[in-house]
Short mmCIF file of C-alpha atoms in Angstrom, two decimals:
data_model
loop_
_atom_site.label_atom_id
_atom_site.label_comp_id
_atom_site.label_asym_id
_atom_site.label_seq_id
_atom_site.Cartn_x
_atom_site.Cartn_y
_atom_site.Cartn_z
CA MET A 293 35.66 35.44 10.83
CA ALA A 294 31.84 34.95 9.70
CA THR A 295 29.34 35.57 7.35
CA LEU A 296 26.36 36.80 8.39
CA GLY A 297 22.97 38.63 6.38
CA ASN A 298 24.80 40.55 3.86
CA SER A 299 27.95 40.97 5.36
CA ALA A 300 30.84 38.87 5.11
CA ASN A 301 34.42 38.62 6.75
CA ILE A 302 33.50 39.98 10.15
CA PHE A 303 34.31 39.40 13.56
CA TRP A 304 33.12 39.56 17.06
CA HIS A 305 35.03 41.53 19.04
CA GLU A 306 34.78 41.38 22.65
CA CYS A 307 35.11 43.45 25.31
CA PRO A 308 36.34 43.57 29.09
CA VAL A 309 33.70 45.66 30.81
CA GLY A 310 30.38 43.53 29.66
CA GLN A 311 26.55 43.76 30.52
CA ALA A 312 27.55 42.46 34.41
CA GLU A 313 30.30 45.02 34.78
CA ARG A 314 27.24 47.97 33.60
CA GLN A 315 24.52 46.48 35.31
CA LYS A 316 26.36 46.72 38.44
CA LEU A 317 27.39 50.50 38.11
CA LEU A 318 23.94 51.49 37.36
CA ASN A 319 22.36 48.50 40.09
CA GLN A 320 19.91 47.76 37.44
CA LYS A 321 19.56 45.20 34.95
CA GLY A 322 18.90 45.96 31.23
CA CYS A 323 15.44 44.96 29.88
CA VAL A 324 13.09 45.84 27.19
CA VAL A 325 9.55 47.64 27.77
CA TRP A 326 8.00 46.97 24.87
CA ILE A 327 4.05 48.86 25.02
CA THR A 328 1.59 47.90 22.04
CA GLY A 329 -0.96 48.93 21.15
CA LEU A 330 -3.48 51.04 18.69
CA SER A 331 -3.15 54.52 17.66
CA GLY A 332 -3.85 56.73 20.80
CA SER A 333 -4.08 54.30 22.94
CA GLY A 334 -1.68 55.78 25.70
CA LYS A 335 1.45 53.79 24.19
CA SER A 336 4.13 57.62 24.12
CA THR A 337 1.83 59.19 27.47
CA LEU A 338 2.40 55.41 29.96
CA ALA A 339 6.24 55.42 28.16
CA CYS A 340 6.52 59.13 29.27
CA THR A 341 5.80 58.49 32.23
CA LEU A 342 7.41 55.23 33.27
CA GLY A 343 10.41 56.79 32.25
CA ARG A 344 9.67 59.09 35.00
CA GLU A 345 8.51 57.02 37.33
CA LEU A 346 12.17 55.26 36.59
CA HIS A 347 14.05 58.23 36.80
CA SER A 348 12.54 59.06 40.31
CA ARG A 349 13.94 55.67 41.27
CA GLY A 350 17.01 56.38 40.43
CA HIS A 351 16.73 54.05 37.29
CA LEU A 352 18.08 55.33 33.94
CA SER A 353 15.87 54.60 31.48
CA TYR A 354 15.05 55.58 27.01
CA VAL A 355 12.41 55.77 25.52
CA LEU A 356 12.02 54.70 21.58
CA ASP A 357 9.61 56.26 20.56
CA GLY A 358 7.98 54.78 16.73
CA ASP A 359 7.64 58.44 15.67
CA ASN A 360 10.51 59.34 16.89
CA LEU A 361 12.59 57.16 15.43
CA ARG A 362 10.90 57.42 12.51
CA HIS A 363 12.69 61.51 12.41
CA GLY A 364 16.09 59.92 12.21
CA LEU A 365 16.78 56.26 12.24
CA ASN A 366 13.86 55.26 10.33
CA LYS A 367 13.37 58.00 8.29
CA ASN A 368 13.47 56.22 4.87
CA LEU A 369 11.23 53.72 5.84
CA GLY A 370 7.15 54.22 5.17
CA PHE A 371 4.42 52.13 6.24
CA ALA A 372 4.24 49.52 4.01
CA PRO A 373 3.73 46.28 5.33
CA GLU A 374 7.85 45.29 4.24
CA ASP A 375 8.92 49.00 6.08
CA ARG A 376 6.46 48.25 9.13
CA THR A 377 8.22 45.04 9.54
CA GLU A 378 12.23 46.62 8.97
CA ASN A 379 10.76 49.93 11.42
CA ILE A 380 10.14 47.23 13.80
CA ARG A 381 12.93 44.96 13.23
CA ARG A 382 15.08 47.97 13.65
CA VAL A 383 14.04 49.14 17.18
CA GLY A 384 14.14 45.68 18.25
CA GLU A 385 17.57 45.42 17.37
CA VAL A 386 18.58 49.10 19.00
CA ALA A 387 16.49 47.81 22.13
CA LYS A 388 19.07 45.08 22.58
CA LEU A 389 21.93 46.90 22.17
CA PHE A 390 20.72 49.59 24.70
CA ALA A 391 18.97 46.54 27.10
CA ASP A 392 22.72 45.16 26.89
CA ALA A 393 24.44 48.80 27.53
CA GLY A 394 22.29 48.23 30.90
CA LEU A 395 19.89 50.73 30.47
CA ILE A 396 15.75 49.76 31.10
CA CYS A 397 14.89 50.38 27.25
CA ILE A 398 10.89 51.51 26.89
CA ALA A 399 10.18 50.70 23.43
CA SER A 400 6.85 52.69 22.14
CA LEU A 401 4.99 51.42 19.01
CA ILE A 402 1.86 49.97 17.67
CA SER A 403 3.94 46.72 16.37
CA PRO A 404 0.68 45.86 14.74
CA TYR A 405 1.95 42.16 13.66
CA GLN A 406 2.04 39.48 16.01
CA LYS A 407 4.98 38.04 13.37
CA ASP A 408 6.98 41.08 14.23
CA ARG A 409 7.18 41.29 18.12
CA ASP A 410 7.88 37.78 18.39
CA SER A 411 10.87 38.49 16.51
CA CYS A 412 12.05 41.00 18.56
CA ARG A 413 11.44 38.44 21.34
CA ALA A 414 13.36 36.27 20.06
CA LEU A 415 16.48 38.55 20.39
CA LEU A 416 16.97 38.73 24.21
CA PRO A 417 16.50 36.08 26.84
CA ASP A 418 13.24 35.16 27.60
CA ALA A 419 12.63 37.45 30.57
CA ASN A 420 14.39 40.63 29.14
CA PHE A 421 11.30 40.89 26.96
CA ILE A 422 8.39 42.69 28.91
CA GLU A 423 5.55 42.92 26.34
CA VAL A 424 3.19 45.47 27.60
CA PHE A 425 -0.21 45.62 26.12
CA MET A 426 -2.13 48.55 25.87
CA ASN A 427 -5.45 47.13 25.62
CA MET A 428 -8.19 50.28 24.46
CA PRO A 429 -10.74 49.81 22.56
CA LEU A 430 -10.54 51.61 19.25
CA SER A 431 -13.42 53.60 19.76
CA LEU A 432 -11.53 55.07 22.66
CA CYS A 433 -7.96 55.96 20.39
CA GLU A 434 -11.17 57.05 17.78
CA GLY A 435 -12.36 58.96 20.40
CA ARG A 436 -9.23 60.55 21.31
CA ASP A 437 -7.69 60.94 17.76
CA PRO A 438 -4.63 63.38 18.98
CA LYS A 439 -3.34 63.22 15.90
CA GLY A 440 -6.29 63.29 13.57
CA LEU A 441 -5.67 60.17 11.52
CA TYR A 442 -8.51 57.90 12.07
CA LYS A 443 -10.45 61.40 10.71
CA LEU A 444 -7.87 61.03 7.95
CA ALA A 445 -8.54 56.91 7.85
CA ARG A 446 -12.18 57.02 7.98
CA ALA A 447 -12.19 59.92 4.95
CA GLY A 448 -9.89 57.84 3.13
CA LYS A 449 -7.34 60.18 3.13
CA ILE A 450 -4.65 57.50 4.92
CA LYS A 451 -4.92 54.04 3.32
CA GLY A 452 -3.20 50.98 5.42
CA PHE A 453 -4.24 52.73 8.89
CA THR A 454 -4.45 50.52 12.20
CA GLY A 455 -7.79 49.67 13.50
CA ILE A 456 -9.43 51.13 10.19
CA ASP A 457 -7.94 49.23 7.35
CA ASP A 458 -5.22 47.50 8.60
CA PRO A 459 -5.19 44.83 11.13
CA TYR A 460 -3.83 44.45 14.70
CA GLU A 461 -2.60 41.21 15.91
CA ALA A 462 -3.38 41.46 19.94
CA PRO A 463 -0.83 39.68 21.91
CA LEU A 464 -1.35 36.37 22.90
CA ASN A 465 0.79 35.72 25.77
CA CYS A 466 2.03 39.57 27.11
CA GLU A 467 3.06 40.26 30.10
CA ILE A 468 1.34 42.74 31.14
CA GLU A 469 -2.24 44.00 29.48
CA LEU A 470 -3.67 47.52 30.78
CA ARG A 471 -7.59 47.80 30.17
CA GLN A 472 -9.84 49.80 30.82
CA ILE A 473 -11.84 50.00 34.15
CA ASN A 474 -15.50 50.34 34.14
CA GLY A 475 -15.38 52.65 30.99
CA VAL A 476 -13.01 54.56 32.45
CA CYS A 477 -8.91 54.57 31.53
CA PRO A 478 -6.58 54.57 34.76
CA ALA A 479 -4.08 56.81 34.78
CA PRO A 480 -0.85 56.70 33.18
CA SER A 481 0.62 56.82 36.39
CA GLU A 482 -1.28 53.76 38.02
CA MET A 483 0.24 51.83 34.87
CA ALA A 484 3.04 53.22 35.08
CA GLY A 485 3.06 51.88 38.74
CA LYS A 486 2.07 48.60 37.14
CA VAL A 487 5.28 48.35 35.25
CA VAL A 488 7.54 49.27 38.25
CA SER A 489 5.64 46.77 40.13
CA TYR A 490 6.25 43.98 37.15
CA LEU A 491 9.88 45.83 36.92
CA ASP A 492 10.81 45.18 40.57
CA SER A 493 9.09 41.57 40.99
CA LYS A 494 11.55 40.14 38.40
CA GLY A 495 14.96 41.87 39.55
CA PHE A 496 15.09 44.26 37.30
CA LEU A 497 15.42 47.41 39.65
CA GLN A 498 18.42 46.12 41.07
CA ALA A 499 21.76 44.47 39.87
CA MET B 277 -7.87 44.03 42.37
CA ILE B 278 -5.11 42.88 40.19
CA GLY B 279 -5.50 39.77 38.21
CA VAL B 280 -2.49 38.30 38.01
CA THR B 281 -1.75 34.96 35.55
CA ASN B 282 1.11 33.11 34.62
CA LYS B 283 2.55 35.61 31.97
CA SER B 284 -0.15 38.45 32.15
CA LEU B 285 -0.75 41.02 35.14
CA ILE B 286 -3.56 42.61 33.57
CA LEU B 287 -5.06 46.10 35.57
CA LEU B 288 -8.96 45.42 36.87
CA GLY B 289 -8.08 48.20 39.14
CA CYS B 290 -5.85 49.91 42.12
CA PRO B 291 -7.54 51.43 44.18
CA GLU B 292 -4.63 51.21 46.41
CA LEU B 293 -2.57 52.54 44.37
CA ASP B 294 -2.53 56.07 46.08
CA PHE B 295 0.08 58.03 44.36
CA GLY B 296 -0.63 61.49 46.89
CA LYS B 297 1.10 64.65 46.56
CA SER B 298 4.24 65.43 48.54
CA THR B 299 7.08 67.99 49.01
CA SER B 300 10.57 67.48 49.31
CA SER B 301 13.01 67.41 46.65
CA SER B 302 17.38 66.74 47.02
CA SER B 303 19.84 65.16 43.66
CA ARG B 304 20.07 61.82 42.68
CA LYS B 305 23.18 60.45 41.10
CA LEU B 306 24.12 57.00 40.58
CA GLY B 307 27.29 55.56 43.87
CA PHE B 308 26.11 57.75 46.45
CA PRO B 309 23.59 56.22 49.36
CA LYS B 310 20.05 56.36 48.51
CA GLN B 311 17.32 57.34 50.52
CA ARG B 312 13.69 57.36 50.15
CA VAL B 313 12.49 60.44 49.51
CA PRO B 314 9.37 62.14 48.31
CA VAL B 315 9.25 64.32 45.40
CA SER B 316 6.98 66.34 43.83
CA PHE B 317 7.52 67.67 40.11
CA ASP B 318 5.46 69.46 37.32
CA PHE B 319 4.00 67.43 34.59
CA CYS B 320 2.89 69.91 31.67
CA GLY B 321 1.88 72.18 34.06
CA ILE B 322 -0.57 69.45 36.23
CA ASN B 323 0.60 69.69 39.76
CA LYS B 324 1.51 65.79 40.58
CA GLY B 325 3.57 64.17 43.12
CA LEU B 326 4.32 60.46 43.58
CA SER B 327 4.04 59.31 46.89
CA GLY B 328 7.38 57.54 48.42
CA SER B 329 7.91 54.74 46.17
CA PRO B 330 8.49 50.87 47.32
CA PRO B 331 11.06 50.24 49.86
CA VAL B 332 14.44 50.93 48.86
CA ARG B 333 17.08 47.51 47.92
CA SER B 334 19.96 50.13 46.65
CA SER B 335 22.90 51.51 48.40
CA PHE B 336 24.07 53.26 45.94
CA LEU B 337 21.84 56.19 44.75
CA ALA B 338 21.84 59.53 46.35
CA PRO B 339 18.23 61.36 47.07
CA LEU B 340 16.20 62.56 44.28
CA LYS B 341 16.51 66.23 43.02
CA ALA B 342 13.17 67.34 42.04
CA MET B 343 12.49 68.12 38.11
CA ASP B 344 11.88 71.69 37.48
CA GLY B 345 8.48 72.46 36.64
CA SER B 346 10.46 74.79 34.37
CA ARG B 347 11.58 71.88 31.79
CA THR B 348 8.06 69.83 32.23
CA SER B 349 6.05 72.68 31.09
CA SER B 350 8.04 73.90 28.09
CA THR B 351 6.25 74.68 25.55
CA ALA B 352 9.11 75.43 23.57
CA SER B 353 9.46 73.38 20.43
CA SER B 354 12.89 71.99 21.22
CA SER B 355 14.45 68.77 20.02
CA TYR B 356 13.95 65.80 22.64
CA LEU B 357 17.51 63.84 21.50
CA ASN B 358 19.72 67.02 21.37
CA ASP B 359 19.97 71.10 22.29
CA LYS B 360 18.87 72.49 18.90
CA VAL B 361 15.34 73.31 17.68
CA ALA B 362 13.56 71.10 15.99
CA ASN B 363 11.04 72.09 13.55
CA PHE B 364 9.02 69.21 14.63
CA PRO B 365 5.33 69.55 16.09
CA GLU B 366 5.73 68.04 19.09
CA ILE B 367 3.15 66.37 21.57
CA HIS B 368 3.02 67.66 25.40
CA LEU B 369 1.38 65.36 27.28
CA SER B 370 -1.46 67.19 29.08
CA GLY B 371 -4.64 66.99 28.35
CA CYS B 372 -6.13 63.62 27.59
CA ASN B 373 -2.80 61.96 28.37
CA SER B 374 -2.58 63.54 31.71
CA ASP B 375 -2.76 61.55 35.33
CA ASP B 376 -5.73 62.74 35.36
CA ASN B 377 -8.25 59.89 34.66
CA VAL B 378 -9.92 60.20 31.24
CA THR B 379 -13.27 59.41 29.75
CA VAL B 380 -14.32 58.58 25.92
CA ASN B 381 -14.05 62.01 24.43
CA ASP B 382 -12.31 64.20 26.86
CA CYS B 383 -9.28 65.24 25.10
CA LYS B 384 -10.44 67.08 20.91
CA ASP B 385 -7.14 68.57 21.03
CA VAL B 386 -5.60 67.34 17.46
CA LEU B 387 -1.72 67.67 16.97
CA LYS B 388 -0.22 68.55 13.74
CA THR B 389 1.58 65.36 12.43
CA SER B 390 4.61 66.07 9.51
CA THR B 391 6.75 63.61 6.97
CA VAL B 392 9.97 63.02 7.58
CA GLY B 393 12.27 61.12 4.69
CA ASN B 394 9.32 58.54 4.77
CA SER B 395 7.16 58.87 7.33
CA THR B 396 4.28 60.31 6.84
CA ASN B 397 1.95 61.31 9.31
CA ILE B 398 3.96 61.51 12.61
CA VAL B 399 4.84 63.91 15.49
CA TRP B 400 7.50 64.23 17.71
CA HIS B 401 6.77 63.01 21.22
CA LYS B 402 8.71 64.98 24.44
CA CYS B 403 8.94 63.03 27.20
CA SER B 404 9.61 65.03 30.34
CA VAL B 405 12.71 63.35 31.73
CA GLU B 406 15.46 65.38 29.17
CA LYS B 407 19.23 64.48 28.71
CA SER B 408 19.77 66.56 31.59
CA ASP B 409 18.29 64.66 33.78
CA ARG B 410 19.85 61.50 32.12
CA GLN B 411 22.96 63.28 32.83
CA GLU B 412 23.10 64.22 36.13
CA LEU B 413 21.98 61.17 37.20
CA LEU B 414 25.05 59.46 35.22
CA GLY B 415 27.41 61.55 36.57
CA GLN B 416 28.96 62.78 32.96
CA LYS B 417 27.58 63.99 29.70
CA GLY B 418 26.49 61.77 26.96
CA CYS B 419 28.51 61.91 23.43
CA VAL B 420 30.17 60.24 20.65
CA ILE B 421 33.79 59.14 20.36
CA TRP B 422 33.96 58.09 16.61
CA ILE B 423 37.40 56.07 15.76
CA THR B 424 38.05 55.40 12.33
CA GLY B 425 40.51 54.50 10.48
CA LEU B 426 42.57 51.57 7.92
CA SER B 427 41.54 47.55 9.13
CA GLY B 428 44.41 46.75 11.33
CA SER B 429 44.91 50.42 12.80
CA GLY B 430 43.77 49.56 17.03
CA LYS B 431 40.10 50.80 15.97
CA SER B 432 38.31 48.11 18.26
CA THR B 433 41.43 47.57 20.90
CA LEU B 434 41.43 51.08 21.84
CA ALA B 435 37.48 51.25 21.67
CA CYS B 436 37.87 48.13 24.77
CA ALA B 437 40.61 49.91 26.53
CA LEU B 438 38.88 53.31 26.32
CA CYS B 439 35.83 51.37 27.72
CA ARG B 440 37.86 50.08 30.34
CA GLY B 441 39.35 53.52 31.59
CA LEU B 442 36.49 54.99 32.00
CA HIS B 443 34.91 51.85 33.34
CA ALA B 444 37.20 52.26 36.57
CA ARG B 445 36.21 55.63 36.57
CA GLY B 446 32.98 54.94 36.94
CA LYS B 447 31.44 56.17 33.43
CA LEU B 448 28.66 54.45 31.48
CA THR B 449 30.01 53.79 28.03
CA TYR B 450 28.30 51.66 25.01
CA ILE B 451 30.48 50.25 22.15
CA LEU B 452 28.73 50.03 19.12
CA ASP B 453 31.47 48.21 17.10
CA GLY B 454 31.05 48.37 13.22
CA ASP B 455 31.34 44.38 13.19
CA ASN B 456 29.44 43.78 15.79
CA VAL B 457 26.19 45.74 14.54
CA ARG B 458 26.67 44.09 11.13
CA HIS B 459 25.98 41.36 13.32
CA GLY B 460 22.77 42.72 14.45
CA LEU B 461 20.83 45.98 13.30
CA ASN B 462 22.99 46.02 10.02
CA ARG B 463 22.81 42.29 8.71
CA ASP B 464 20.76 42.71 6.13
CA LEU B 465 23.64 45.02 4.55
CA SER B 466 26.47 44.07 2.08
CA PHE B 467 29.96 46.28 1.57
CA LYS B 468 29.07 47.92 -1.65
CA ALA B 469 29.56 52.16 -1.11
CA GLU B 470 25.49 52.58 -0.46
CA ASP B 471 25.45 50.04 2.15
CA ARG B 472 28.92 51.48 3.61
CA ALA B 473 27.37 54.82 3.57
CA GLU B 474 23.81 53.28 5.51
CA ASN B 475 25.35 51.54 7.86
CA ILE B 476 27.42 53.53 9.18
CA ARG B 477 24.06 56.50 8.86
CA ARG B 478 22.35 53.77 10.99
CA ILE B 479 25.71 53.56 13.13
CA GLY B 480 25.36 57.43 13.21
CA GLU B 481 21.71 57.22 15.02
CA VAL B 482 22.31 54.61 16.96
CA ALA B 483 25.30 56.74 18.58
CA LYS B 484 23.08 59.92 18.99
CA LEU B 485 20.35 57.94 20.60
CA PHE B 486 22.46 56.52 22.75
CA ALA B 487 24.53 60.02 23.90
CA ASP B 488 20.96 61.33 24.24
CA ALA B 489 20.45 58.76 26.97
CA GLY B 490 23.61 60.39 28.91
CA VAL B 491 26.00 57.52 27.66
CA ILE B 492 29.20 57.72 26.47
CA CYS B 493 29.42 55.62 22.74
CA ILE B 494 32.31 54.57 21.39
CA ALA B 495 31.41 54.46 17.51
CA SER B 496 34.50 51.94 16.47
CA LEU B 497 34.11 51.41 12.22
CA ILE B 498 36.34 52.08 9.29
CA SER B 499 33.86 54.34 8.53
CA PRO B 500 36.53 55.57 5.08
CA TYR B 501 34.38 58.30 3.62
CA ARG B 502 34.65 61.69 4.65
CA LYS B 503 30.91 62.79 3.35
CA ASP B 504 29.20 59.60 5.57
CA ARG B 505 31.71 60.39 8.58
CA ASP B 506 30.34 64.48 7.79
CA ALA B 507 26.92 63.55 8.00
CA CYS B 508 26.65 61.85 11.20
CA ARG B 509 28.69 64.68 12.98
CA ALA B 510 25.84 66.99 12.23
CA LEU B 511 23.13 64.75 14.32
CA LEU B 512 25.38 66.02 17.26
CA PRO B 513 25.18 69.07 18.91
CA ASP B 514 28.95 71.04 17.93
CA GLY B 515 31.25 69.12 20.62
CA ALA B 516 29.37 66.05 21.18
CA PHE B 517 30.98 64.18 18.38
CA ILE B 518 34.48 63.72 18.49
CA GLU B 519 36.47 62.15 15.77
CA VAL B 520 39.32 60.03 16.53
CA PHE B 521 41.56 59.03 14.22
CA MET B 522 44.00 55.69 14.32
CA ASP B 523 46.46 57.61 11.92
CA VAL B 524 48.69 54.24 11.12
CA PRO B 525 50.50 53.28 8.30
CA LEU B 526 49.17 50.80 5.51
CA GLN B 527 52.02 49.07 5.72
CA VAL B 528 51.61 48.99 9.92
CA CYS B 529 47.94 47.47 9.18
CA GLU B 530 49.06 45.40 6.67
CA ALA B 531 51.46 44.10 8.84
CA ARG B 532 49.28 43.30 11.60
CA ASP B 533 46.40 41.69 9.71
CA PRO B 534 44.17 40.62 12.37
CA LYS B 535 41.69 38.86 10.48
CA GLY B 536 43.79 38.38 7.81
CA LEU B 537 41.62 39.93 5.36
CA TYR B 538 44.67 42.04 3.96
CA LYS B 539 46.29 38.70 3.03
CA LEU B 540 42.63 37.80 1.20
CA ALA B 541 42.62 41.35 -0.41
CA ARG B 542 46.57 40.98 -2.12
CA ALA B 543 44.83 37.91 -3.74
CA GLY B 544 42.28 39.31 -5.74
CA LYS B 545 39.66 37.24 -3.43
CA ILE B 546 38.37 40.12 -1.31
CA LYS B 547 37.37 43.20 -3.68
CA GLY B 548 37.03 47.10 -2.37
CA PHE B 549 38.88 46.41 0.70
CA THR B 550 39.76 49.77 2.55
CA GLY B 551 42.97 51.09 1.68
CA ILE B 552 44.01 47.82 -1.12
CA ASP B 553 41.75 48.83 -3.82
CA ASP B 554 38.76 51.07 -2.10
CA PRO B 555 40.04 54.65 -0.75
CA TYR B 556 40.03 55.70 2.82
CA GLU B 557 39.77 59.67 3.31
CA PRO B 558 41.11 60.66 6.66
CA PRO B 559 39.74 63.38 8.19
CA LEU B 560 41.05 66.61 8.15
CA ASN B 561 39.73 68.20 11.81
CA SER B 562 39.96 65.46 13.91
CA GLU B 563 39.35 66.26 17.25
CA ILE B 564 42.39 63.83 18.06
CA ALA B 565 44.38 62.08 16.30
CA LEU B 566 46.94 59.03 17.61
CA HIS B 567 50.07 58.82 15.13
CA GLN B 568 51.23 55.92 15.19
CA LYS B 569 55.05 55.28 13.26
CA VAL B 570 56.37 51.95 11.88
CA GLY B 571 57.87 50.42 14.78
CA LEU B 572 56.43 52.89 17.25
CA CYS B 573 53.49 52.43 18.64
CA ASP B 574 51.99 53.68 22.15
CA SER B 575 50.14 50.82 24.00
CA PRO B 576 46.21 50.59 23.96
CA HIS B 577 45.97 52.17 27.38
CA ASP B 578 48.09 55.34 26.98
CA LEU B 579 46.20 55.56 23.52
CA ALA B 580 42.99 55.30 25.65
CA GLU B 581 44.26 57.87 28.44
CA THR B 582 45.08 60.60 25.78
CA VAL B 583 41.16 60.52 24.67
CA ILE B 584 40.18 60.09 28.51
CA SER B 585 41.91 62.96 29.08
CA TYR B 586 40.54 65.05 26.42
CA LEU B 587 37.16 64.44 27.61
CA GLU B 588 37.87 65.55 31.19
CA GLU B 589 39.33 68.85 29.36
CA LYS B 590 35.95 68.75 27.57
CA GLY B 591 33.92 68.37 30.51
CA TYR B 592 32.37 65.13 29.65
CA LEU B 593 32.75 63.71 33.01
CA GLU B 594 30.73 65.78 34.78
CA PRO B 595 27.48 66.08 34.88
#
């Protein structure tokens, strides 16, 4: 019996079917691919493309998109710093469950603060958290402005918008960094291919 | 050219990468021998193909079935998470987010955002791999088996037996045990009424995600209030929420007292303990009710087989 956080008198229930058995069934290893970057940097696009690439190779993945989760699990959270932290914490915990289930879990959210991303990293065994940094310049992201948010932020209609009046702390030790080449953004399929190669080289695409 | 540091893989340019067009297609499932088969599909109306994938090591997977252009180029505002239509503006990943190389200022489409709860300015991002694709890969349908009942009624035991029985049939399951989730996602919640509700809400939302991923998700938690269980039911498409009521008398549960909690509750050392000084509202319309009388208990294996038969009958053990 243990007390954890605010939960007293809880136990840990073990089960005979564990991660190893599930991974054998799926012929892959569960992990978390954490895609971070400014709004408009292409995180969701990469997540989707990566999911498709993995599916085409017979691998089960699932995308946890920051916006999509804010429609459900995280709909009671706003964008104040403490809510962003809680948002990321919850996504990290859910990603951990998905990785434990044997899935390749692709988390796609701005996740601007290093401390919060590091906390998620700490939830998983070291090699199973793969941080992918969409290192695209603010000018590119703002030029795209797919949701019109940069415009609203510049007009002062949104406060605390990452990149405009809230910081983005670039990862110091990400596993994969994706950048423009000579001012041109690589195709999503190319970037996804890099992530797939990485996963393959690290043994995640086999049991 | 790729620069690789100890931990970072920096994409500087990959002229050797060439995802050329291809034409053939076939279906893919787990558990069958895999062949290298190139794939072509429509991605939001842009015809792109993938070259043959890197050398395949798996001996378990069948060739891939090309994804329908109709699915990936759909413009209907359908929910990513289930088959109900959601009224959320969504991004279809085309235009500047397509497979084309883009330069700055290529994309001028602005998507309409919405507010859900406390989250403002969000959109729904739809992906080309959908629930049906994952279900086909797994050979099953995602759903939520929600096991409810008093402490000591055998929920966790049934969950494990069910998991074992389904795994033996080659099905992918995952257990969300109330206690286990309180070690992680829900570690910030207590047992006060509002926190119990939030505990159940979050587990319901996570179970929904697992079901959408194609997993047979087994949620095992007391979940004493009907309103909270019904709210979880409402998150899922009809039929995909399978409520299993462990109908075991309090007397039997208390005699078992596997965690010593009834003893503590009777001694007044735990307040608000379900069944002692907090209510349990039994389901009125559960899909499965497992009745256990005093002195007469079915084995967990037999109880699990009852649930598995139900799943089989309803078609969840096939795509």
